[in-house]
């Protein structure tokens, strides 16, 4: 078994990287895949909170990197709800430079043999934390929001990933609001596709269930009623190679519709 | 195109702004893009005209509405057209 190693990154902060990792990790494990999620956001760890695992951390990524525990197994936290789902938490202490890219590559090499998927949650930015997160990855998911700054940073990140030979990063467009798209006050899926021109893995709507999920420490992908949960379940299936149709958010008229409106004075 | 310009929605403003921003971001980031372009242009047109490479200028300009690649290429000689 050699794991798929996927880094989830964005450039801009707060767009939904950690939310994406928690839900894809959980969703993949729900499909009987063996998954480990690595939080590389040193000093600002969050993934443990989204997973509801914060009280069970003994060792962290830095401890593993510095060989301060017997093996990575001691640091892995096992999920209590789903079989085969593990978290390697970030360190909350020390400075960000405590970790090196070489250490990340070594750790992931060891994990690779025992898992189907290794999902790496990258910190925001394009500095060493980003470099460390990307170093061991062979695939990447770029998360963005339908807003000018987030799309700009996504474009930059795509360039940096390609420079690191990850030529075909996949896009997750998060926090889309169909009401705003309808009023033409938000970039839609076509606009983003046009501008970034990379393969779309999924579109996740703005959904208050995500906040409720974070309150509980239980990823929204468990929630059968949630639209965002459904979006993440679809993304998981696409990652697994299924051709799943995209949920329709694009409620605005296409080119034809616009001409029609013009002809009829709307 | 007109259709687009007349669209005052904030989304179409976002699209237009992003297009311009990314032209500049990408040009800036890919080191030597202009240098590369310059060399390719010289290669392409040297078949037809002899140019003054030292005086050649190429730059990326932008205004509020558009970005444009401006090349100023002094021509020294035009090569004689081959018969036929
Ligand atoms: N689809 C969504 N609907 C509503 N809220 C969302 C959605 N996605 C993310 N959020 C909220 O946005 C915030 C940021 O999400 P998250 O922590 O996943 O982003 P991040 O990219 O990991 O941030 P950072 O760069 O700080 O690591 C959180 O409060 C989260 O609950
Ligand atoms: Mg995060």
Short mmCIF file of C-alpha atoms and ligand atoms in Angstrom, two decimals:
data_model
loop_
_atom_site.label_atom_id
_atom_site.label_comp_id
_atom_site.label_asym_id
_atom_site.label_seq_id
_atom_site.Cartn_x
_atom_site.Cartn_y
_atom_site.Cartn_z
CA UNK A 1 0.00 0.00 0.00
CA UNK A 2 1.40 3.38 -0.98
CA UNK A 3 -0.74 6.31 0.08
CA UNK A 4 -1.92 9.17 -2.06
CA UNK A 5 -0.31 12.22 -0.47
CA UNK A 6 -2.48 15.30 -0.92
CA UNK A 7 -1.73 18.78 0.42
CA UNK A 8 -4.65 21.15 0.99
CA UNK A 9 -3.55 24.74 0.59
CA UNK A 10 -4.79 28.22 -0.37
CA UNK A 11 -2.43 31.13 0.09
CA UNK A 12 -5.06 33.27 1.75
CA UNK A 13 -6.01 32.44 5.32
CA UNK A 14 -9.42 31.45 6.55
CA UNK A 15 -10.85 30.15 3.28
CA UNK A 16 -11.61 26.64 4.54
CA UNK A 17 -8.48 24.47 4.29
CA UNK A 18 -8.86 22.89 7.70
CA UNK A 19 -12.60 22.38 7.21
CA UNK A 20 -11.85 20.66 3.89
CA UNK A 21 -9.21 18.35 5.38
CA UNK A 22 -11.48 17.34 8.29
CA UNK A 23 -14.38 16.54 5.98
CA UNK A 24 -12.44 14.79 3.24
CA UNK A 25 -10.51 12.75 5.79
CA UNK A 26 -13.69 11.70 7.54
CA UNK A 27 -15.53 11.11 4.26
CA UNK A 28 -12.76 8.90 2.89
CA UNK A 29 -12.61 6.89 6.13
CA UNK A 30 -16.39 6.44 5.96
CA UNK A 31 -15.69 4.71 2.66
CA UNK A 32 -13.32 2.28 4.40
CA UNK A 33 -10.14 4.02 3.34
CA UNK A 34 -7.31 4.21 5.83
CA UNK A 35 -6.60 7.90 6.33
CA UNK A 36 -4.17 10.07 8.27
CA UNK A 37 -4.56 13.84 8.43
CA UNK A 38 -1.47 15.90 9.26
CA UNK A 39 -1.90 19.38 10.72
CA UNK A 40 1.16 21.42 9.73
CA UNK A 41 -0.14 24.73 11.04
CA UNK A 42 2.50 24.93 13.78
CA UNK A 43 1.50 27.22 16.62
CA UNK A 44 -2.08 27.59 15.40
CA UNK A 45 -3.41 24.09 15.43
CA UNK A 46 -7.10 23.75 14.58
CA UNK A 47 -7.71 20.42 12.95
CA UNK A 48 -7.91 18.66 16.33
CA UNK A 49 -10.75 21.00 17.29
CA UNK A 50 -12.74 20.39 14.12
CA UNK A 51 -12.36 16.66 14.76
CA UNK A 52 -13.21 16.92 18.46
CA UNK A 53 -9.86 15.34 19.33
CA UNK A 54 -8.30 18.20 21.31
CA UNK A 55 -8.32 16.42 24.67
CA UNK A 56 -6.46 13.38 23.48
CA UNK A 57 -3.20 14.89 22.24
CA UNK A 58 -0.05 13.51 23.84
CA UNK A 59 2.58 13.93 21.18
CA UNK A 60 2.60 16.12 18.09
CA UNK A 61 4.24 16.57 14.71
CA UNK A 62 7.33 18.25 16.15
CA UNK A 63 7.78 15.42 18.69
CA UNK A 64 7.71 12.95 15.80
CA UNK A 65 10.08 15.08 13.72
CA UNK A 66 12.57 15.29 16.58
CA UNK A 67 12.21 11.62 17.47
CA UNK A 68 10.87 12.52 20.89
CA UNK A 69 8.44 9.60 20.84
CA UNK A 70 9.10 5.98 20.02
CA UNK A 71 7.36 6.09 16.66
CA UNK A 72 4.77 8.13 14.83
CA UNK A 73 2.21 5.62 16.10
CA UNK A 74 2.43 7.12 19.58
CA UNK A 75 1.43 10.53 18.24
CA UNK A 76 -1.48 9.44 16.03
CA UNK A 77 -4.93 10.08 17.49
CA UNK A 78 -7.55 7.58 16.43
CA UNK A 79 -11.06 8.75 15.66
CA UNK A 80 -13.74 7.21 17.88
CA UNK A 81 -16.56 7.40 15.31
CA UNK A 82 -14.95 6.03 12.17
CA UNK A 83 -12.54 3.17 11.72
CA UNK A 84 -9.20 3.89 10.09
CA UNK A 85 -9.14 7.64 10.64
CA UNK A 86 -6.14 9.24 12.35
CA UNK A 87 -4.79 12.70 13.12
CA UNK A 88 -1.20 13.75 13.54
CA UNK A 89 -1.67 17.07 15.35
CA UNK A 90 0.43 20.20 14.97
CA UNK A 91 2.54 21.47 17.80
CA UNK A 92 1.13 24.41 19.72
CA UNK A 93 4.49 25.54 21.07
CA UNK A 94 7.86 26.57 19.70
CA UNK A 95 8.52 28.63 16.65
CA UNK A 96 7.36 27.85 13.16
CA UNK A 97 10.89 27.04 12.05
CA UNK A 98 10.96 24.03 14.36
CA UNK A 99 10.03 21.83 11.40
CA UNK A 100 11.92 21.28 8.15
CA UNK A 101 10.81 20.05 4.75
CA UNK A 102 13.22 17.10 5.05
CA UNK A 103 11.57 16.04 8.29
CA UNK A 104 8.13 16.22 6.68
CA UNK A 105 9.29 14.08 3.77
CA UNK A 106 10.76 11.50 6.14
CA UNK A 107 7.62 11.33 8.29
CA UNK A 108 5.32 10.98 5.30
CA UNK A 109 7.57 8.29 3.84
CA UNK A 110 7.07 6.25 6.99
CA UNK A 111 3.31 6.80 7.04
CA UNK A 112 2.89 6.01 3.36
CA UNK A 113 3.19 2.27 3.76
CA UNK A 114 0.31 2.04 6.20
CA UNK A 115 -2.33 4.34 4.75
CA UNK A 116 -4.42 4.88 1.63
CA UNK A 117 -4.57 8.64 2.00
CA UNK A 118 -2.36 11.21 3.70
CA UNK A 119 -4.05 14.61 3.82
CA UNK A 120 -1.82 17.53 4.76
CA UNK A 121 -3.44 20.68 6.14
CA UNK A 122 -1.22 23.59 5.15
CA UNK A 123 -0.96 26.90 7.01
CA UNK A 124 -1.90 30.11 5.19
CA UNK A 125 0.85 32.00 3.40
CA UNK A 126 3.65 31.08 1.02
CA UNK A 127 6.51 30.82 3.49
CA UNK A 128 8.26 27.93 5.19
CA UNK A 129 5.05 26.44 6.60
CA UNK A 130 3.66 26.17 3.08
CA UNK A 131 6.94 24.72 1.81
CA UNK A 132 6.92 22.07 4.54
CA UNK A 133 3.34 21.09 3.82
CA UNK A 134 3.93 20.77 0.08
CA UNK A 135 7.33 19.05 0.20
CA UNK A 136 6.05 15.48 0.70
CA UNK A 137 2.90 15.86 -1.44
CA UNK A 138 2.34 14.50 -4.93
CA UNK A 139 -1.14 15.98 -5.32
CA UNK A 140 -2.73 19.23 -4.20
CA UNK A 141 -6.14 20.66 -3.50
CA UNK A 142 -6.38 24.44 -3.70
CA UNK A 143 -9.22 25.90 -1.65
CA UNK A 144 -10.60 29.31 -2.53
CA UNK A 145 -13.64 31.53 -1.95
CA UNK A 146 -15.56 33.47 -4.61
CA UNK A 147 -13.85 36.73 -3.66
CA UNK A 148 -11.16 38.74 -5.44
CA UNK A 149 -8.36 38.39 -2.83
CA UNK A 150 -8.90 34.65 -2.36
CA UNK A 151 -8.90 33.98 -6.12
CA UNK A 152 -5.80 36.06 -6.62
CA UNK A 153 -3.94 34.12 -3.93
CA UNK A 154 -5.19 30.83 -5.37
CA UNK A 155 -3.65 31.79 -8.70
CA UNK A 156 -0.34 32.50 -7.03
CA UNK A 157 -0.44 29.19 -5.18
CA UNK A 158 -1.23 27.27 -8.37
CA UNK A 159 1.91 28.79 -9.90
CA UNK A 160 4.01 27.80 -6.89
CA UNK A 161 2.61 24.25 -6.90
CA UNK A 162 3.38 23.87 -10.58
CA UNK A 163 6.92 25.05 -9.92
CA UNK A 164 7.08 22.14 -7.47
CA UNK A 165 5.96 19.76 -10.20
CA UNK A 166 2.40 19.41 -8.97
CA UNK A 167 1.08 20.32 -12.39
CA UNK A 168 -2.59 19.56 -11.93
CA UNK A 169 -3.85 20.87 -8.61
CA UNK A 170 -7.58 20.43 -8.00
CA UNK A 171 -9.87 23.26 -7.00
CA UNK A 172 -12.40 23.42 -4.19
CA UNK A 173 -14.59 26.51 -4.30
CA UNK A 174 -15.89 27.08 -0.78
CA UNK A 175 -18.57 29.37 0.68
CA UNK A 176 -20.54 29.97 -2.49
CA UNK A 177 -23.84 31.78 -1.88
CA UNK A 178 -26.41 31.10 -4.58
CA UNK A 179 -28.55 34.06 -3.48
CA UNK A 180 -25.64 36.42 -4.15
CA UNK A 181 -24.76 34.66 -7.40
CA UNK A 182 -28.36 35.13 -8.52
CA UNK A 183 -28.10 38.88 -7.86
CA UNK A 184 -24.80 38.93 -9.77
CA UNK A 185 -23.03 40.04 -6.63
CA UNK A 186 -20.76 37.02 -6.38
CA UNK A 187 -18.31 35.35 -8.75
CA UNK A 188 -19.86 32.11 -9.97
CA UNK A 189 -18.37 28.73 -10.77
CA UNK A 190 -17.89 29.60 -14.45
CA UNK A 191 -16.05 32.83 -13.63
CA UNK A 192 -13.65 31.02 -11.33
CA UNK A 193 -13.13 28.17 -13.80
CA UNK A 194 -12.41 30.69 -16.49
CA UNK A 195 -9.91 32.65 -14.44
CA UNK A 196 -8.00 29.86 -12.69
CA UNK A 197 -8.37 27.19 -15.39
CA UNK A 198 -7.67 24.17 -13.22
CA UNK A 199 -9.81 21.11 -12.70
CA UNK A 200 -12.76 21.69 -10.38
CA UNK A 201 -13.05 19.08 -7.63
CA UNK A 202 -16.09 20.56 -5.95
CA UNK A 203 -18.19 23.50 -4.86
CA UNK A 204 -19.18 23.87 -1.21
CA UNK A 205 -22.00 26.26 -0.35
CA UNK A 206 -21.95 28.68 2.54
CA UNK A 207 -23.66 26.69 5.28
CA UNK A 208 -24.28 27.50 8.93
CA UNK A 209 -24.11 23.76 9.63
CA UNK A 210 -20.34 24.11 9.29
CA UNK A 211 -20.25 26.38 12.32
CA UNK A 212 -22.53 24.03 14.24
CA UNK A 213 -20.27 21.13 13.25
CA UNK A 214 -17.24 23.00 14.57
CA UNK A 215 -19.06 23.72 17.84
CA UNK A 216 -19.58 19.99 18.27
CA UNK A 217 -16.23 18.81 16.95
CA UNK A 218 -18.01 16.66 14.40
CA UNK A 219 -17.31 17.28 10.70
CA UNK A 220 -20.35 18.30 8.65
CA UNK A 221 -19.82 15.36 6.29
CA UNK A 222 -21.63 13.21 8.91
CA UNK A 223 -24.72 15.39 8.54
CA UNK A 224 -27.05 13.95 5.90
CA UNK A 225 -29.25 17.08 5.94
CA UNK A 226 -26.48 19.57 5.26
CA UNK A 227 -25.79 20.89 1.76
CA UNK A 228 -22.14 21.42 2.64
CA UNK A 229 -22.03 17.86 3.95
CA UNK A 230 -23.40 16.63 0.63
CA UNK A 231 -20.85 18.72 -1.25
CA UNK A 232 -18.01 17.17 0.73
CA UNK A 233 -19.40 13.65 0.20
CA UNK A 234 -19.44 14.37 -3.54
CA UNK A 235 -15.86 15.62 -3.42
CA UNK A 236 -14.80 12.42 -1.69
CA UNK A 237 -16.40 10.34 -4.45
CA UNK A 238 -14.70 12.42 -7.15
CA UNK A 239 -11.35 11.96 -5.39
CA UNK A 240 -12.03 8.25 -5.58
CA UNK A 241 -12.49 8.52 -9.32
CA UNK A 242 -16.27 8.57 -9.60
CA UNK A 243 -17.85 10.98 -12.05
CA UNK A 244 -20.34 12.80 -9.82
CA UNK A 245 -22.40 15.60 -11.38
CA UNK A 246 -21.96 19.02 -9.80
CA UNK A 247 -24.80 20.37 -7.66
CA UNK A 248 -26.40 23.23 -9.49
CA UNK A 249 -25.68 26.65 -8.04
CA UNK A 250 -25.55 28.44 -11.29
CA UNK A 251 -28.96 30.00 -11.19
CA UNK A 252 -28.11 33.01 -13.32
CA UNK A 253 -28.99 32.94 -17.01
CA UNK A 254 -26.24 31.87 -19.38
CA UNK A 255 -25.25 33.81 -22.49
CA UNK A 256 -28.46 32.84 -24.25
CA UNK A 257 -30.55 33.91 -21.30
CA UNK A 258 -28.84 37.27 -21.24
CA UNK A 259 -29.62 37.91 -24.91
CA UNK A 260 -33.18 36.85 -24.28
CA UNK A 261 -33.42 39.37 -21.48
CA UNK A 262 -32.01 42.11 -23.69
CA UNK A 263 -34.45 41.40 -26.48
CA UNK A 264 -37.33 41.53 -24.11
CA UNK A 265 -36.08 44.48 -22.11
CA UNK A 266 -35.87 42.08 -19.13
CA UNK B 1 -17.83 42.74 -25.31
CA UNK B 2 -20.10 45.76 -25.05
CA UNK B 3 -22.57 43.58 -23.26
CA UNK B 4 -20.00 43.03 -20.59
CA UNK B 5 -18.93 46.61 -20.11
CA UNK B 6 -22.52 47.66 -19.65
CA UNK B 7 -22.98 45.18 -16.88
CA UNK B 8 -22.60 47.19 -13.69
CA UNK B 9 -22.90 44.24 -11.33
CA UNK B 10 -20.25 43.85 -8.66
CA UNK B 11 -19.52 40.36 -9.97
CA UNK B 12 -18.52 41.64 -13.41
CA UNK B 13 -16.33 44.24 -11.74
CA UNK B 14 -14.68 41.44 -9.81
CA UNK B 15 -14.07 39.48 -13.01
CA UNK B 16 -12.56 42.47 -14.80
CA UNK B 17 -10.34 43.39 -11.87
CA UNK B 18 -9.12 39.83 -11.45
CA UNK B 19 -8.22 39.56 -15.12
CA UNK B 20 -5.98 42.62 -14.88
CA UNK B 21 -4.48 41.67 -11.53
CA UNK B 22 -3.54 38.22 -12.77
CA UNK B 23 -1.92 39.53 -15.94
CA UNK B 24 0.46 41.48 -13.76
CA UNK B 25 0.87 38.88 -11.03
CA UNK B 26 1.74 36.17 -13.52
CA UNK B 27 4.08 38.40 -15.53
CA UNK B 28 5.89 39.45 -12.37
CA UNK B 29 6.14 35.97 -10.91
CA UNK B 30 7.41 34.15 -13.96
CA UNK B 31 10.93 35.51 -13.85
CA UNK B 32 12.25 36.42 -17.22
CA UNK B 33 8.89 36.31 -18.99
CA UNK B 34 9.62 39.59 -20.75
CA UNK B 35 13.16 38.47 -21.53
CA UNK B 36 11.78 35.27 -23.01
CA UNK B 37 9.20 37.13 -25.06
CA UNK B 38 11.86 39.50 -26.30
CA UNK B 39 14.03 36.67 -27.56
CA UNK B 40 11.15 34.88 -29.23
CA UNK B 41 10.00 38.06 -30.93
CA UNK B 42 13.50 38.73 -32.23
CA UNK B 43 13.66 35.19 -33.57
CA UNK B 44 10.30 35.46 -35.26
CA UNK B 45 10.75 38.78 -37.02
CA UNK B 46 14.42 38.53 -37.87
CA UNK B 47 13.45 36.29 -40.77
CA UNK B 48 11.82 39.28 -42.44
CA UNK B 49 13.47 42.40 -41.10
CA UNK B 50 16.77 43.32 -39.58
CA UNK B 51 16.20 45.07 -36.28
CA UNK B 52 18.23 47.07 -33.81
CA UNK B 53 18.22 44.70 -30.88
CA UNK B 54 19.94 47.13 -28.53
CA UNK B 55 17.25 49.75 -29.00
CA UNK B 56 14.37 47.32 -28.76
CA UNK B 57 11.97 47.88 -25.87
CA UNK B 58 9.25 45.65 -24.62
CA UNK B 59 7.07 46.25 -21.60
CA UNK B 60 3.78 45.45 -20.00
CA UNK B 61 1.63 48.52 -19.50
CA UNK B 62 -1.67 48.78 -17.81
CA UNK B 63 -4.35 51.32 -17.33
CA UNK B 64 -7.56 51.05 -15.40
CA UNK B 65 -9.31 49.14 -18.13
CA UNK B 66 -6.72 46.97 -19.82
CA UNK B 67 -3.25 45.56 -19.86
CA UNK B 68 -1.16 45.73 -23.00
CA UNK B 69 2.14 44.46 -24.19
CA UNK B 70 3.99 47.32 -25.87
CA UNK B 71 6.96 46.63 -28.08
CA UNK B 72 9.08 49.25 -29.74
CA UNK B 73 11.31 47.63 -32.33
CA UNK B 74 13.52 49.84 -34.52
CA UNK B 75 13.84 48.35 -38.01
CA UNK B 76 17.20 48.68 -39.76
CA UNK B 77 16.52 46.85 -43.01
CA UNK B 78 13.81 44.86 -44.64
CA UNK B 79 15.06 41.65 -46.14
CA UNK B 80 14.55 41.30 -49.87
CA UNK B 81 11.46 39.27 -50.58
CA UNK B 82 12.28 35.96 -52.22
CA UNK B 83 10.80 35.64 -55.67
CA UNK B 84 7.34 34.23 -55.78
N1 LIG C 1 -18.81 26.54 3.64
C1 LIG C 1 -18.75 27.26 4.78
N2 LIG C 1 -19.86 27.84 5.31
C2 LIG C 1 -19.78 28.55 6.44
N3 LIG C 1 -18.67 28.74 7.15
C3 LIG C 1 -17.52 28.21 6.69
C4 LIG C 1 -17.50 27.42 5.49
N4 LIG C 1 -16.23 27.01 5.28
C5 LIG C 1 -15.49 27.49 6.31
N5 LIG C 1 -16.25 28.21 7.16
C6 LIG C 1 -15.78 28.93 8.37
O1 LIG C 1 -14.68 29.73 8.00
C7 LIG C 1 -13.71 29.77 9.00
C8 LIG C 1 -12.36 29.38 8.45
O2 LIG C 1 -12.36 28.03 8.07
P1 LIG C 1 -11.05 27.13 8.20
O3 LIG C 1 -10.48 27.21 9.56
O4 LIG C 1 -11.37 25.79 7.65
O5 LIG C 1 -10.11 27.91 7.19
P2 LIG C 1 -8.53 27.74 6.98
O6 LIG C 1 -8.29 28.01 5.53
O7 LIG C 1 -8.06 26.45 7.51
O8 LIG C 1 -7.98 28.94 7.87
P3 LIG C 1 -6.42 29.21 8.27
O9 LIG C 1 -5.79 29.84 7.07
O10 LIG C 1 -6.51 30.13 9.43
O11 LIG C 1 -5.81 27.87 8.60
C9 LIG C 1 -14.21 28.85 10.11
O12 LIG C 1 -14.78 29.62 11.10
C10 LIG C 1 -15.24 27.99 9.42
O13 LIG C 1 -16.24 27.57 10.29
MG1 LIG C 2 -6.48 26.06 8.94
#
